[in-house]
Coordinates of C-alpha atoms and ligand atoms in Angstrom, one line a residue:
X14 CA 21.6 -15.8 -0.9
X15 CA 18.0 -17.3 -1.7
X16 CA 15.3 -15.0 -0.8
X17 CA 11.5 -15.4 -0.5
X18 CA 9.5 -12.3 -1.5
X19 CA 5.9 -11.5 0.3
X20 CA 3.5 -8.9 -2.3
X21 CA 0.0 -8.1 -1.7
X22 CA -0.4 -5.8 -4.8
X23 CA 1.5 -4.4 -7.6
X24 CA 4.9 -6.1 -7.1
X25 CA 7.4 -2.9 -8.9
X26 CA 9.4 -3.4 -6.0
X27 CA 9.9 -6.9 -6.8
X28 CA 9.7 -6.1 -10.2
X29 CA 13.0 -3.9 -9.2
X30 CA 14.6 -7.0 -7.7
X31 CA 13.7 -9.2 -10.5
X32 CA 15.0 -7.0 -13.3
X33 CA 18.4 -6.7 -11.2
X34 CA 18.9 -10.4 -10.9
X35 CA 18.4 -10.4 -15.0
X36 CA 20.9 -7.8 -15.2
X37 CA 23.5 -9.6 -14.1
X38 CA 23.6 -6.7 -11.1
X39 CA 22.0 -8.6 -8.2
X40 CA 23.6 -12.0 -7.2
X41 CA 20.2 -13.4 -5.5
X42 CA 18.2 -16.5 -5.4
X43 CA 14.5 -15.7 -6.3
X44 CA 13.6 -18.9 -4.5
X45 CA 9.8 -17.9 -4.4
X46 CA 7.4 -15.5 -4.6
X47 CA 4.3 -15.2 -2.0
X48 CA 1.2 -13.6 -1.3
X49 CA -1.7 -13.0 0.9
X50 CA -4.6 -13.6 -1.4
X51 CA -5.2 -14.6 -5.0
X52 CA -4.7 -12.3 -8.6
X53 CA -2.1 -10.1 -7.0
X54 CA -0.1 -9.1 -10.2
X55 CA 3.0 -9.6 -8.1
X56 CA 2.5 -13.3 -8.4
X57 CA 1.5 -12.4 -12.4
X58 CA 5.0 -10.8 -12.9
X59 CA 6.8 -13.5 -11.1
X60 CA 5.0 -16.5 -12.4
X61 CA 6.1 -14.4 -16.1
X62 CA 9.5 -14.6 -14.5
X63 CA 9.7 -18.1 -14.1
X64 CA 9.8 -18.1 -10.6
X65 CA 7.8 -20.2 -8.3
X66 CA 5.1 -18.8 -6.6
X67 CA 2.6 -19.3 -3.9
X68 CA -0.7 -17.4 -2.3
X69 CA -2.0 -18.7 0.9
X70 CA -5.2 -16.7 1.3
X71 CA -5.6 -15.1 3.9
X72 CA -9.6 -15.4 3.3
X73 CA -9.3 -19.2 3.5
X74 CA -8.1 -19.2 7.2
X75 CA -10.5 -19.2 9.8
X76 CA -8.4 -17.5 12.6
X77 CA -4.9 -15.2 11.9
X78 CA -3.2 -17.5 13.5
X79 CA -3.9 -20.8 11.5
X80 CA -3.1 -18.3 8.5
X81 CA -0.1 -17.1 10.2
X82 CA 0.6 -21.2 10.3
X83 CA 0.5 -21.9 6.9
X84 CA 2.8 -18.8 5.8
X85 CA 5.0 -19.5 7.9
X86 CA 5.5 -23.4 7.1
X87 CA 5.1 -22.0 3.1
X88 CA 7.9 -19.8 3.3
X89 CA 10.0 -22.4 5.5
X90 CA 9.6 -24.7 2.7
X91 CA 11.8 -22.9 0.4
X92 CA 14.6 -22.1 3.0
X93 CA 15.2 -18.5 2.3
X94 CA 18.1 -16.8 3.6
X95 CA 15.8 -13.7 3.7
X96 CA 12.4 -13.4 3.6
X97 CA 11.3 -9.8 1.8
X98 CA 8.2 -7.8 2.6
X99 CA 7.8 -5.5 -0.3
X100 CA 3.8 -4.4 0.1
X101 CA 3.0 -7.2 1.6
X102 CA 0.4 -5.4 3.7
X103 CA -0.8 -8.4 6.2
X104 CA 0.8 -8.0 9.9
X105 CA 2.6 -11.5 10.7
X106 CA 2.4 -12.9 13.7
X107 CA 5.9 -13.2 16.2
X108 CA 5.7 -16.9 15.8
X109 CA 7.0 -15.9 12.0
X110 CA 8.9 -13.2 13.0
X111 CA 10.7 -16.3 15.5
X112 CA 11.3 -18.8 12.6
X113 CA 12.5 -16.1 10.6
X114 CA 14.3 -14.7 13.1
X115 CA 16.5 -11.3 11.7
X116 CA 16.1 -12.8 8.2
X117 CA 12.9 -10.3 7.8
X118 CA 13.3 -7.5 5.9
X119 CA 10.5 -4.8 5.1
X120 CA 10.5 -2.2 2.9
X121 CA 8.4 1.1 4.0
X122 CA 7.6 4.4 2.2
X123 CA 8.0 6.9 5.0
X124 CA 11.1 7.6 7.3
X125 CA 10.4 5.7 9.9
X126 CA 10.0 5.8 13.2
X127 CA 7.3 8.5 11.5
X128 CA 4.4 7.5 10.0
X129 CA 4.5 3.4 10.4
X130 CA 1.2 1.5 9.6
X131 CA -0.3 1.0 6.0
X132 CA -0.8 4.9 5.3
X133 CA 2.5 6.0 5.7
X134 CA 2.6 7.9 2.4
X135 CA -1.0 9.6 3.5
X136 CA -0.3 10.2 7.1
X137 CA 3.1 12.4 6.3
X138 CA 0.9 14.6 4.1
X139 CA -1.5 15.0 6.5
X140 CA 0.7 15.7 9.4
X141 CA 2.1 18.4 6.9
X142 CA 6.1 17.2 6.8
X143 CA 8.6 18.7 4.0
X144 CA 10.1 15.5 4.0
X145 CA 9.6 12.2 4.1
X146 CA 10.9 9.3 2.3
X147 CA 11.7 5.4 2.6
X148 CA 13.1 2.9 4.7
X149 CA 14.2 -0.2 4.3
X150 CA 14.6 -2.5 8.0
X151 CA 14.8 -5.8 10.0
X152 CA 11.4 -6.5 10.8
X153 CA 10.3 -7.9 13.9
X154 CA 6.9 -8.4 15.7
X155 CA 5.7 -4.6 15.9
X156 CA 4.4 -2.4 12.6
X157 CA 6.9 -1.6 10.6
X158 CA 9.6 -1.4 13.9
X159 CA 13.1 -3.2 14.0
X160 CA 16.2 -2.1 13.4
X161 CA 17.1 0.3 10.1
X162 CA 19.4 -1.1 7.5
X163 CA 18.7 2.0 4.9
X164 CA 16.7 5.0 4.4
X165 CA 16.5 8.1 1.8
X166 CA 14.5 11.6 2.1
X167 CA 12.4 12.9 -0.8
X168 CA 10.8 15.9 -0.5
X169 CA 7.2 17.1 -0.6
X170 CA 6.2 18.8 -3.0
X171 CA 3.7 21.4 -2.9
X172 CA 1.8 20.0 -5.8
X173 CA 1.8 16.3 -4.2
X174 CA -1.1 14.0 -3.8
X175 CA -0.8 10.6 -2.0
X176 CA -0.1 9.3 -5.7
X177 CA 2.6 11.3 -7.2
X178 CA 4.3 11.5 -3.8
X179 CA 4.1 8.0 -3.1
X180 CA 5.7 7.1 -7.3
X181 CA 8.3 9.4 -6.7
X182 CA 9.1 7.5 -3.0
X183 CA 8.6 4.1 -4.9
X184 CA 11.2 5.0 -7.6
X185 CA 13.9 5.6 -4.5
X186 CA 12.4 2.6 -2.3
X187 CA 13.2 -0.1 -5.2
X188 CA 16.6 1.7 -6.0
X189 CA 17.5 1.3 -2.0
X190 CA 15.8 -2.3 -1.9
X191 CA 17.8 -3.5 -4.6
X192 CA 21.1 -1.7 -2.9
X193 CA 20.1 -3.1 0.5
X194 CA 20.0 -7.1 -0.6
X195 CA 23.3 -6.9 -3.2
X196 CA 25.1 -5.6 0.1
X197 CA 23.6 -8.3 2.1
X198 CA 24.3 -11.0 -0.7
X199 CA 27.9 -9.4 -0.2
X200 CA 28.0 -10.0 3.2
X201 CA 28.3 -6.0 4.2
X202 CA 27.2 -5.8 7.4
X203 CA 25.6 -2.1 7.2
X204 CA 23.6 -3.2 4.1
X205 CA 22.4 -0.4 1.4
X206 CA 22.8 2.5 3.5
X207 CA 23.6 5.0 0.9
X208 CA 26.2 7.6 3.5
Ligands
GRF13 C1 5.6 0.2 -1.3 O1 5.7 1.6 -1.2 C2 5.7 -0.5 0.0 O2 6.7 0.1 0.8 C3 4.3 -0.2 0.5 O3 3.5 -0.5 -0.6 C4 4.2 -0.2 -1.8 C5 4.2 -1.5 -2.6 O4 4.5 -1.1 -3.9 N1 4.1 -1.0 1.7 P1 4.7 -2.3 -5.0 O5 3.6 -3.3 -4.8 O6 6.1 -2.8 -4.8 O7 4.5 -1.6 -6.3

């Protein structure tokens, strides 16, 4: 199964998949790495890797849709079997989600349907849940809505800010990430759900 992975920041999700391939644990093609604008140290930890990598900047487009274009016809160029948004925090357009159609899969640190959009860590706090967690889902042309492959709780604790919650959610999403595409690569149709 070759997969194309989409980072805007950080990458420890990726990092999670890249470590598991290593390990001998995760039987996935790292065909390509991409992301939204330059200096992400995703791209930095993949380019480490040994695994090729691309940015088209969003920046250098003069519309959304040209940029939406050029992703799209990027990412088609190293035929993934799925394409993996894992903090890639640009909204693509449906012409992607068509060429890319139920091979998108996005990784989101809230239980969704609650708290979609790019706060979702934020907006549980402030709504004042016990529990939230992460999901991992098809994506198609909404934010963050498609159908759910895998999701865990964690709770809130008291002490919580928006960073030690959203570590502690991060720690689970990379764990349910990795489960999600080594039961895809194994052809299990109800990928990574952990019941
Ligand atoms: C993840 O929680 C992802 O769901 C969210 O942003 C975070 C990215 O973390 N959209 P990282 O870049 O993988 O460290």
């Amino acid at each position: 199964m070759r997969i194309v992975v989409l980072v805007s920041g950080t990458g420890s999700n990726l990092q999670a998949v890249i470590d598991a391939v290593k390990a001998g644990g995760l039987d996935v093609e790292i065909a390509a790495v991409g992301a939204d604008r330059p200096g992400t140290y995703g791209v930095e930890r993949s380019a480490a890797a040994g695994i090729p990598t691309f940015v088209v900047d969003f920046k250098s487009y003069a519309d959304r849709a040209s940029w939406n274009a050029a992703l799209t016809s990027a990412v088609e160029g190293y035929t993934p079997d799925v394409v993996v948004s894992s903090g890639f925090m640009r909204i693509v357009s449906p012409a992607f989600i068509e060429a890319f159609d139920g091979k998108y899969l996005n990784t989101h640190p809230a239980l969704l349907p609650a708290f979609p959009g790019a706060h979702g860590v934020r907006d549980a706090m402030a709504y004042g849940v016990k529990v939230t967690g992460c999901t991992v889902h098809w994506a198609d042309a909404g934010v963050d809505t498609g159908p759910i492959i895998a999701q865990e709780a964690v709770v809130i604790a008291p002490e919580d800010t928006e960073d030690t919650l959203h570590e502690r959610i991060k720690i689970v999403e990379r764990r349910l990430l990795v489960a999600t595409l080594a039961a895809l690569a194994a052809g299990q149709p109800n990928a990574g759900h952990p019941n």
